[in-house]
Amino acid sequence: MSRPRIVIVGAGFAGYRTARTLSRLTRHQADITLLNPTDYFLYLPLLPQVAAGILEPRRVSVSLSGTLPHVRLVLGEADGIDLDGRTVHYTGPEGEEGTLAYDRLVLAAGSVNKLLPIPGVAEHAHGFRGLPEALYLRDHVTRQVELAAAADDRAECAARCTFVVVGAGYTGTEVAAHGAMYTDAQVRRHPMRTGMRPRWMLLDVAPRVMPEMDERLSRTAERVLRQRGVDVRMGTSVQEATHDGVVLTDGSTVDTRTLVWCVGVRPDPLVESLGLPMERGRLLVDPHLQVPGRPELFACGDVAAVPDLNQPGQYTPMTAQHAWRHGKVCAHNVVASLGRGQRRAYRHRDMGFVVDLGGAKAAANPLGLPMSGPAAGAVTRGYHLAAMPGNRVRVAADWLLDAVLPRQAVQLGLVRSWSVPLESSSPEVARVPGRPEQSGKDAGTAGTAGKHADGDDAKKQPGGEPAKKQPGGEPGKNQPGGEPAKNQPGGEPAKRGPEAASAGSRSHGERAKGSQSGSPRASGKPRRAVEAAGPRPARGGSGKPGKSSRASGAGSAGKRPTAPSGPSRSAGPPTDPGPEPPANQPPPGPDIAPGPVRRTDGRAAEGDS
């Protein structure tokens, strides 16, 4: 008798815990496959410390193959599920396609940035959901402080050293708290000519900081932020974002080059294509994390609306704590569905929350006991060390070094602004120029996302000539992926303004996590069926409901990029090295991603994108 095949989609808190528990429970009696875009599990609560230079990126990245024995790892992004045929269709990191057959399927795809229909946000803001975004923010903040320190003009200095964070939840609060400490340390070593100091702003429409937490902890967090000089404005948000700043809902204008979007998350749009009952964008499941009417299908984490048995009529919130517990219960129920053990209903006990505010400051309520100050800081770091599935010694060592040594404030330039667009279905993966099967939406966003943050990004795109205009003008002629995207964010404003860029997110309310008609992977049928129907428009480019795509640029009409003429240096499938640079293009500097190299023998040079 063949062994049962179990496929897990996603390796976040829920997916990773499911895979680890299944590996132990099945005792080599099942084939477990984990499908994920990256080869690591990301411990998201410590991501603000990566952006602040406290922890190195690999400290919060736990190897999947190294910590999940007897689990087969497949790198790729699920883009279609055939429930009747029991197969999952995916696209690999190099554009290759594949199919995974299953007897039991666990959906734990997680969540993506939540967008609101605010003009300019999709083009000029950056989220905070993955390592590429954290690395970009650290480089960008460092660069802006260095440029502000060298500026003689007070207006330019003030704009560059003003940092706006939208969303006063856990993530936004921690980003503002750690960011203020990071920039203050930079200015102490290198004072600005104008005598100004960095300014951080935290905005939210909520009446108080971290409304999900106990009011006493909320007051503690706000007090720490104000002591560090953070401008906390409750009941206020962004009305419009531009290249030079933001317009707030109270009518004021703030000149800035940095807009960090932390307003919340929404479930991964993959589940919308299944045609199953949903609850505000999440897949409805029973208390056993099983989809009604589909005994082979389970869902957990942010994509699952799990009934809260402690509060009838409600669903468990989208938090890492719940996702981690979902994974364990889901694994037991998957094994029970195979005839081993008994099913378990998901019940939880509130263990409290912890918020790291940097240094010795924190806000915590373990087991309902409110704490603040150094005691809360010790509890917070102890909790993170206990919760991490790996790298504990390395994390503790980085904390110790940060306590006794100054931080290294350098910009590496490894992640550029255009490679981490806000409107992305995979925030954990940085976009690269000329990537096979790159979506049209991401290609269009890649050409404009850097305009708000880095002038050098806006002027020179990888492998292309300088963009003709700054925000509000035409897109660059040689955007990554082919022809200029006519209807992408930052394109021709007369035809498609910023509202069109957010068309896929108009259904979001203040805390809505519902269906996104224009979301990157939303579709009324599996992705594979859409491919069979004919060429697809660029992902999200049309803003029409039910359309999804993995097109390689707006001008390709859903076709794969073609290989250049001449022999190839590799035996694999040819890929587009990108557009030729202009003849008068200067050699790339250390802060400009180089374009493709021209060869005289008609072959693509090694290292071409």
XYZ file of C-alpha atoms in Angstrom:
609
model
C 0.000 0.000 0.000
C 1.386 3.430 -0.994
C 2.137 5.955 1.685
C -0.233 8.934 2.003
C 0.951 12.174 0.426
C 0.631 15.314 2.566
C 1.305 18.710 0.988
C 1.687 21.856 3.097
C 1.489 25.230 1.350
C 3.435 27.883 3.234
C 6.138 27.782 5.906
C 5.078 30.593 8.213
C 4.216 30.026 11.848
C 1.312 27.706 11.036
C 2.906 25.830 8.144
C 6.242 25.335 9.864
C 4.647 24.035 13.074
C 2.405 21.703 11.048
C 5.359 20.254 9.149
C 7.467 19.814 12.260
C 4.689 18.102 14.202
C 3.726 15.883 11.258
C 7.345 14.801 10.865
C 7.264 13.540 14.429
C 3.778 11.999 14.398
C 3.860 10.120 11.093
C 7.091 8.241 11.949
C 8.151 7.929 8.300
C 4.764 6.491 7.324
C 3.785 9.433 5.087
C 5.370 11.551 2.360
C 5.363 15.147 3.613
C 6.041 17.947 1.124
C 6.425 21.596 2.102
C 5.909 24.196 -0.649
C 7.359 27.632 0.145
C 8.958 30.510 -1.822
C 12.001 30.581 0.503
C 14.100 27.907 2.180
C 13.723 29.398 5.659
C 11.145 30.066 8.333
C 11.082 33.753 9.247
C 10.566 34.716 12.885
C 8.613 37.889 12.163
C 8.443 39.405 15.697
C 12.186 40.163 15.576
C 12.119 41.748 12.116
C 12.154 45.351 13.498
C 15.460 44.527 15.179
C 16.875 43.523 11.788
C 15.824 46.895 10.354
C 17.448 48.657 13.326
C 20.757 46.847 12.927
C 20.528 44.854 16.157
C 20.215 41.408 14.569
C 21.674 40.080 11.369
C 19.132 38.690 8.858
C 20.168 35.064 9.250
C 19.494 35.207 12.982
C 15.743 35.378 12.379
C 15.840 32.890 9.483
C 15.570 29.231 10.461
C 16.585 26.690 7.817
C 13.677 24.496 6.736
C 15.746 21.592 5.455
C 17.983 21.730 8.527
C 15.186 21.671 11.111
C 12.483 19.595 9.416
C 13.718 16.008 9.107
C 11.884 13.717 6.692
C 10.110 16.687 5.073
C 10.653 17.335 1.365
C 11.122 21.027 0.601
C 9.918 22.361 -2.763
C 10.786 25.973 -3.553
C 7.938 27.715 -5.337
C 4.789 29.766 -5.077
C 1.421 28.056 -5.279
C -0.744 29.704 -7.912
C -3.516 27.195 -8.523
C -5.243 24.337 -6.700
C -7.382 21.679 -8.377
C -9.573 20.412 -5.558
C -11.219 17.686 -7.632
C -7.942 16.460 -9.115
C -6.148 16.879 -5.790
C -3.158 18.707 -7.241
C -1.329 21.942 -6.445
C 0.195 23.889 -9.308
C 3.211 26.077 -8.484
C 5.849 28.247 -10.109
C 9.460 27.919 -9.006
C 11.939 30.714 -8.288
C 13.356 30.551 -11.830
C 10.021 30.420 -13.612
C 9.741 26.659 -13.877
C 6.294 25.168 -13.313
C 5.344 22.024 -11.456
C 2.472 20.076 -9.944
C 2.201 18.317 -6.583
C -0.364 15.578 -6.016
C -1.770 15.113 -2.529
C -4.016 12.975 -0.373
C -4.142 15.629 2.358
C -3.602 19.332 1.754
C -2.816 21.929 4.444
C -3.223 25.565 3.399
C -1.017 27.831 5.524
C -0.078 30.470 2.949
C -0.058 33.311 5.488
C -0.794 36.938 4.686
C 0.362 39.920 2.615
C 0.333 43.687 3.074
C -3.117 45.207 3.391
C -3.672 48.066 0.955
C -6.143 50.922 1.168
C -7.427 53.052 -1.744
C -5.183 56.001 -0.886
C -3.603 57.836 -3.840
C 0.133 57.351 -4.116
C 0.555 54.737 -1.386
C 1.175 51.808 -3.752
C 3.918 53.796 -5.516
C 5.666 55.535 -2.636
C 5.234 53.369 0.475
C 6.978 50.181 1.516
C 5.648 47.398 3.696
C 7.277 45.390 6.454
C 6.454 41.724 5.914
C 9.725 40.119 4.870
C 13.499 40.201 5.113
C 13.960 42.141 1.826
C 11.747 44.955 3.145
C 13.600 45.076 6.474
C 16.990 45.180 4.738
C 15.775 47.870 2.375
C 14.450 49.990 5.252
C 17.748 49.754 7.147
C 19.737 50.857 4.087
C 17.255 53.567 3.211
C 17.101 55.103 6.696
C 20.907 55.039 6.926
C 21.197 56.729 3.539
C 18.688 59.447 4.353
C 20.435 60.348 7.615
C 23.805 60.490 5.849
C 22.417 62.686 3.063
C 20.682 64.920 5.615
C 23.926 65.296 7.579
C 25.718 66.507 4.436
C 22.925 68.861 3.311
C 23.251 72.626 3.757
C 19.606 73.362 2.984
C 17.414 73.077 6.083
C 14.304 72.115 4.104
C 16.080 69.225 2.387
C 17.630 68.123 5.656
C 14.254 68.168 7.406
C 12.587 66.132 4.659
C 15.308 63.504 4.569
C 15.429 62.983 8.322
C 11.633 62.756 8.703
C 10.302 59.177 8.804
C 6.564 58.454 8.694
C 5.175 55.123 9.932
C 1.493 54.436 9.243
C -0.147 51.924 11.582
C 0.259 51.883 15.370
C -0.187 48.152 15.852
C 2.549 45.822 17.066
C 4.722 46.136 13.990
C 4.380 49.882 13.460
C 5.007 50.652 17.115
C 8.152 48.536 17.231
C 9.447 49.956 13.933
C 9.042 53.535 15.201
C 10.560 52.747 18.608
C 13.620 50.959 17.222
C 13.990 53.393 14.331
C 14.137 56.418 16.624
C 16.932 54.827 18.656
C 18.825 53.865 15.494
C 18.782 57.329 13.918
C 19.574 59.086 17.199
C 22.701 56.941 17.537
C 23.746 57.916 14.011
C 23.318 61.629 14.671
C 25.256 61.469 17.927
C 28.310 60.235 16.033
C 27.806 62.461 12.984
C 25.826 65.619 13.873
C 23.978 67.402 11.083
C 25.262 70.711 9.764
C 21.926 72.384 10.273
C 21.677 71.259 13.894
C 18.453 69.351 13.236
C 17.614 65.910 14.596
C 15.730 62.980 13.039
C 11.969 63.041 13.405
C 9.790 59.941 13.522
C 6.007 60.091 13.154
C 3.536 57.323 14.034
C 0.045 57.681 12.550
C -3.123 55.662 13.033
C -6.851 56.214 12.833
C -7.273 54.283 16.093
C -7.831 56.239 19.320
C -4.659 54.866 20.981
C -1.435 53.035 20.296
C -1.834 49.252 19.958
C -5.607 49.153 20.525
C -5.503 45.335 20.614
C -3.587 45.372 23.886
C -4.578 46.236 27.417
C -4.998 49.976 27.899
C -2.238 50.093 30.512
C 0.243 48.540 28.090
C -0.911 50.923 25.405
C -0.150 53.883 27.669
C 3.267 52.419 28.486
C 4.171 52.067 24.811
C 2.986 55.580 23.972
C 4.938 57.055 26.899
C 8.165 55.372 25.734
C 7.615 56.587 22.169
C 7.051 60.188 23.238
C 10.099 60.110 25.515
C 12.184 59.212 22.456
C 10.739 62.099 20.493
C 8.351 60.136 18.307
C 5.461 62.303 17.088
C 2.456 60.064 17.872
C -0.738 61.199 16.151
C -3.843 59.154 16.804
C -6.991 59.647 14.760
C -4.820 60.711 11.822
C -3.690 58.883 8.705
C -2.387 59.524 5.199
C -4.721 61.099 2.665
C -2.255 61.150 -0.233
C 1.370 60.185 -0.773
C 3.689 61.940 -3.217
C 7.371 61.881 -4.083
C 8.087 64.812 -1.779
C 5.901 63.919 1.205
C 2.466 62.994 2.465
C -0.801 64.844 2.960
C -2.498 63.884 6.217
C -6.212 63.563 6.881
C -6.101 66.641 9.128
C -5.052 68.734 6.123
C -1.396 69.171 7.066
C 1.501 68.286 4.793
C 4.670 66.535 5.911
C 7.803 66.662 3.753
C 9.461 63.251 3.884
C 11.289 60.692 1.784
C 10.211 57.707 3.879
C 6.763 56.141 4.218
C 6.550 52.801 6.040
C 3.205 51.002 5.647
C 2.258 48.916 8.709
C -1.541 49.213 8.651
C -2.083 45.475 8.892
C -2.264 42.358 6.770
C -4.806 40.479 4.693
C -4.966 36.747 3.944
C -3.007 35.480 0.985
C -5.262 35.834 -2.114
C -4.585 32.218 -3.105
C -7.545 30.947 -1.062
C -9.974 33.176 -2.954
C -9.537 31.098 -6.107
C -10.933 27.957 -4.457
C -14.562 29.030 -4.627
C -15.197 27.886 -1.046
C -17.047 29.731 1.744
C -15.038 32.683 3.028
C -15.142 35.004 6.017
C -13.571 38.410 5.232
C -10.962 36.878 2.962
C -10.265 33.852 5.152
C -11.288 30.277 4.416
C -14.020 29.026 6.714
C -13.043 25.915 8.678
C -14.564 23.977 11.555
C -13.000 23.855 15.054
C -10.850 20.950 13.829
C -9.313 23.223 11.140
C -10.974 21.151 8.408
C -12.871 22.673 5.488
C -16.522 21.507 5.613
C -17.349 19.158 2.761
C -13.671 18.619 1.947
C -12.280 15.990 4.342
C -8.887 16.097 2.624
C -8.474 19.878 2.965
C -7.204 21.668 6.080
C -6.387 25.332 6.644
C -4.627 27.145 9.475
C -2.923 30.422 10.242
C -3.891 33.739 8.678
C -5.768 32.170 5.735
C -8.194 30.285 8.016
C -11.237 31.653 9.840
C -11.086 29.388 12.893
C -14.073 29.560 15.271
C -13.127 30.882 18.696
C -14.675 28.375 21.102
C -13.962 30.691 24.036
C -15.987 33.485 22.390
C -18.848 31.925 20.402
C -19.639 33.704 17.166
C -16.143 35.091 16.747
C -12.980 33.884 14.994
C -9.431 33.732 16.258
C -7.421 36.830 15.273
C -4.593 36.814 12.756
C -1.634 36.652 15.137
C 1.561 34.616 15.209
C 0.577 33.152 18.562
C -2.623 31.650 17.164
C -0.935 30.508 13.942
C 1.734 28.628 15.914
C -0.934 26.808 17.936
C -3.042 26.166 14.836
C -0.144 24.266 13.327
C 0.129 21.774 16.155
C -3.609 21.027 16.263
C -3.774 20.803 12.465
C -0.978 18.220 12.362
C -2.750 16.020 14.923
C -6.001 16.218 12.965
C -4.309 15.393 9.661
C -2.840 12.270 11.233
C -6.238 11.432 12.755
C -7.830 11.675 9.301
C -5.382 8.965 8.201
C -6.618 6.623 10.925
C -4.165 7.323 13.739
C -5.260 9.079 16.930
C -8.242 11.261 17.748
C -9.215 14.637 16.359
C -8.718 17.745 18.480
C -10.757 20.934 18.515
C -8.776 24.155 18.644
C -9.018 25.908 21.985
C -6.612 28.504 23.212
C -5.636 30.207 26.413
C -4.481 33.817 26.261
C -0.845 33.772 27.358
C -0.441 37.530 27.022
C 1.547 39.689 24.618
C 4.983 41.246 24.518
C 6.147 44.330 22.596
C 9.858 45.128 22.339
C 10.406 48.897 22.367
C 14.189 48.787 22.082
C 16.941 48.924 24.673
C 15.649 47.898 28.087
C 12.143 49.149 27.317
C 9.191 46.887 26.588
C 5.500 46.401 27.334
C 4.263 42.966 28.324
C 1.395 41.228 30.096
C 2.455 37.602 30.598
C -0.500 35.601 31.938
C -2.419 38.858 32.285
C 0.161 40.582 34.523
C 0.974 44.072 33.136
C 4.680 44.893 33.138
C 6.907 47.698 31.889
C 10.520 48.821 32.089
C 13.557 46.508 32.329
C 11.489 43.669 33.816
C 9.205 43.700 30.787
C 12.277 43.863 28.539
C 13.751 40.739 30.144
C 10.434 38.886 29.846
C 10.060 39.929 26.215
C 13.476 38.729 25.151
C 13.133 35.551 27.175
C 9.831 34.822 25.451
C 11.347 35.319 21.989
C 14.269 33.037 22.771
C 11.899 30.346 24.001
C 9.548 30.706 21.019
C 12.228 30.613 18.311
C 12.692 27.144 16.782
C 16.406 27.754 16.214
C 19.316 30.241 16.293
C 18.778 31.007 19.984
C 22.474 31.239 20.853
C 23.210 33.451 17.848
C 20.340 35.801 18.702
C 21.446 36.050 22.329
C 25.011 36.744 21.181
C 23.851 39.589 18.918
C 21.870 41.092 21.801
C 24.955 40.945 24.015
C 27.156 42.560 21.370
C 24.582 45.295 20.791
C 24.622 46.090 24.506
C 28.390 46.643 24.642
C 29.322 47.786 21.119
C 28.023 50.575 18.846
C 25.896 49.503 15.909
C 27.341 49.394 12.423
C 25.421 52.032 10.479
C 26.323 51.173 6.891
C 24.225 50.784 3.766
C 25.030 47.712 1.701
C 22.720 48.482 -1.219
C 21.760 44.831 -1.649
C 18.000 45.527 -1.833
C 16.801 48.365 -4.006
C 13.525 50.222 -3.704
C 11.988 48.815 -6.899
C 12.618 45.225 -5.765
C 10.298 45.472 -2.726
C 6.995 46.893 -4.058
C 4.237 47.353 -1.524
C 1.669 45.627 -3.719
C 3.184 42.157 -3.880
C 1.791 38.673 -3.377
C 5.181 37.479 -2.093
C 6.702 40.096 0.244
C 9.243 37.513 1.399
C 10.894 37.452 -2.055
C 12.704 40.450 -3.525
C 12.004 41.201 -7.201
C 14.903 40.986 -9.649
C 15.192 42.483 -13.158
C 14.570 40.103 -16.022
C 13.147 37.447 -13.718
C 11.311 34.735 -15.701
C 7.545 34.837 -15.316
C 7.750 38.155 -13.498
C 4.273 39.547 -13.065
C 3.253 42.627 -14.936
C 2.099 44.371 -11.782
C 5.369 43.801 -10.002
C 7.308 44.871 -13.069
C 5.333 48.089 -13.279
C 5.595 48.732 -9.562
C 9.308 47.977 -9.672
C 9.827 50.851 -12.053
C 8.141 53.384 -9.779
C 8.403 52.245 -6.182
C 11.867 53.740 -5.751
C 10.811 57.262 -6.698
C 9.675 58.202 -3.241
C 12.677 56.817 -1.448
C 15.889 56.935 -3.409
C 16.670 59.420 -6.109
C 19.237 57.122 -7.648
C 16.636 54.367 -7.965
C 14.253 56.699 -9.735
C 16.880 57.900 -12.136
C 18.435 54.621 -13.205
C 16.616 51.342 -13.413
C 18.662 48.137 -13.763
C 19.613 47.502 -17.345
C 17.747 50.533 -18.623
C 18.107 54.234 -19.326
C 17.146 56.958 -16.851
C 13.460 57.424 -16.251
C 12.243 60.472 -18.108
C 10.253 61.983 -15.283
C 9.766 61.702 -11.569
C 6.409 60.692 -10.056
C 3.534 61.798 -12.195
C 5.466 61.477 -15.436
C 5.976 58.688 -17.918
C 7.471 55.395 -16.843
C 11.053 54.605 -17.818
C 11.468 53.236 -21.295
C 13.343 50.157 -20.171
C 11.592 48.840 -17.099
C 12.594 45.365 -15.877
C 10.665 42.815 -17.850
C 10.201 44.521 -21.215
C 8.161 47.450 -22.544
C 6.942 50.241 -20.256
C 3.805 49.301 -18.372
C 1.031 51.537 -19.656
C -1.403 50.987 -16.800
C 0.890 50.370 -13.838
C 1.175 52.555 -10.732
C 3.272 55.587 -11.527
C 2.518 55.385 -15.244
C 0.450 57.875 -17.235
C -1.523 59.727 -14.587
C -4.155 60.978 -16.996
C -5.181 57.465 -17.902
C -4.750 55.594 -14.642
C -4.254 57.560 -11.465
C -3.194 56.254 -8.077
C -6.749 55.136 -7.430
C -6.354 52.506 -10.126
C -3.258 51.147 -8.453
C -5.343 50.464 -5.373
C -8.382 49.119 -7.210
C -7.670 45.651 -5.922
C -7.939 46.831 -2.331
C -11.054 49.021 -2.349
C -12.995 46.509 -0.311
C -10.749 46.948 2.713
C -12.272 48.758 5.671
C -10.400 49.900 8.714
C -9.722 46.313 9.788
C -11.289 44.438 6.917
C -9.595 41.320 5.667
C -12.163 40.505 3.058
C -11.982 39.422 -0.557
C -9.788 41.513 -2.842
C -11.279 41.743 -6.294
C -8.014 42.901 -7.824
C -5.612 41.037 -5.609
C -2.578 39.478 -7.254
C -3.703 35.852 -7.068
C -7.452 36.270 -6.773
C -9.363 34.290 -9.348
C -12.712 32.624 -9.701
C -10.992 29.399 -10.735
C -7.585 27.792 -10.260
C -4.667 29.523 -11.904
C -4.095 26.605 -14.257
C -7.607 26.912 -15.652
C -7.007 30.591 -16.299
C -3.831 29.767 -18.200
C -5.698 27.319 -20.407
C -8.257 29.982 -21.292
C -5.676 32.110 -23.086
C -3.226 34.958 -22.461
C -3.714 36.764 -19.199
C -3.327 40.465 -18.457
C -0.594 41.699 -16.165
C -1.241 40.832 -12.532
C -3.526 43.453 -11.084
C -2.987 45.699 -14.090
C -6.605 45.835 -15.194
C -8.088 46.142 -11.741
C -10.948 43.885 -12.852
C -12.264 41.213 -10.510
C -11.281 37.636 -11.084
C -8.246 38.317 -13.286
C -4.839 37.035 -12.364
C -1.597 36.641 -14.192
C 2.064 35.888 -14.043
C 2.819 37.893 -17.189
C 6.333 39.118 -17.753
C 5.678 42.815 -18.268
C 2.763 44.819 -19.529
C 3.847 44.630 -23.146
C 4.166 40.862 -23.252
C 0.428 40.094 -23.134
C 0.933 37.099 -20.892
C 3.758 35.584 -22.950
C 7.036 34.313 -21.588
C 10.116 36.468 -22.203
C 11.981 35.492 -25.335
C 15.656 34.607 -25.390
C 18.144 36.832 -27.220
C 19.518 35.660 -30.526
C 22.797 33.767 -30.563
C 24.075 30.769 -28.617
C 23.505 30.567 -24.896
C 26.164 29.926 -22.257
C 23.905 27.693 -20.208
C 22.200 24.428 -21.003
C 19.031 25.502 -19.184
C 16.118 27.394 -20.656
C 17.095 30.815 -22.024
C 16.008 33.909 -20.155
C 15.766 37.544 -21.144
C 18.924 39.392 -20.042
C 16.982 42.650 -20.038
C 17.062 45.673 -22.315
C 20.369 46.942 -23.683
C 21.779 49.985 -21.870
C 22.239 53.222 -23.818
C 25.589 53.747 -25.502
C 26.506 56.705 -23.267
C 25.605 55.024 -19.972
C 28.414 55.543 -17.402
C 29.916 52.576 -15.567
C 27.667 51.499 -12.685
C 28.656 52.876 -9.327
C 28.495 51.070 -6.009
C 24.935 52.250 -5.390
C 23.501 51.437 -8.841
C 22.507 47.917 -9.836
C 24.489 47.154 -13.030
C 22.707 46.421 -16.265
C 23.544 43.653 -18.735
C 26.979 43.674 -20.380
C 27.183 43.943 -24.173
C 29.202 41.196 -25.842
C 30.528 41.165 -29.342
C 29.939 37.449 -29.901
C 26.157 37.704 -29.515
C 26.089 35.710 -26.274
C 24.757 36.750 -22.890
C 27.576 37.556 -20.483
C 27.890 35.655 -17.225
C 26.087 37.414 -14.425
C 23.477 38.979 -16.685
C 20.076 39.223 -15.090
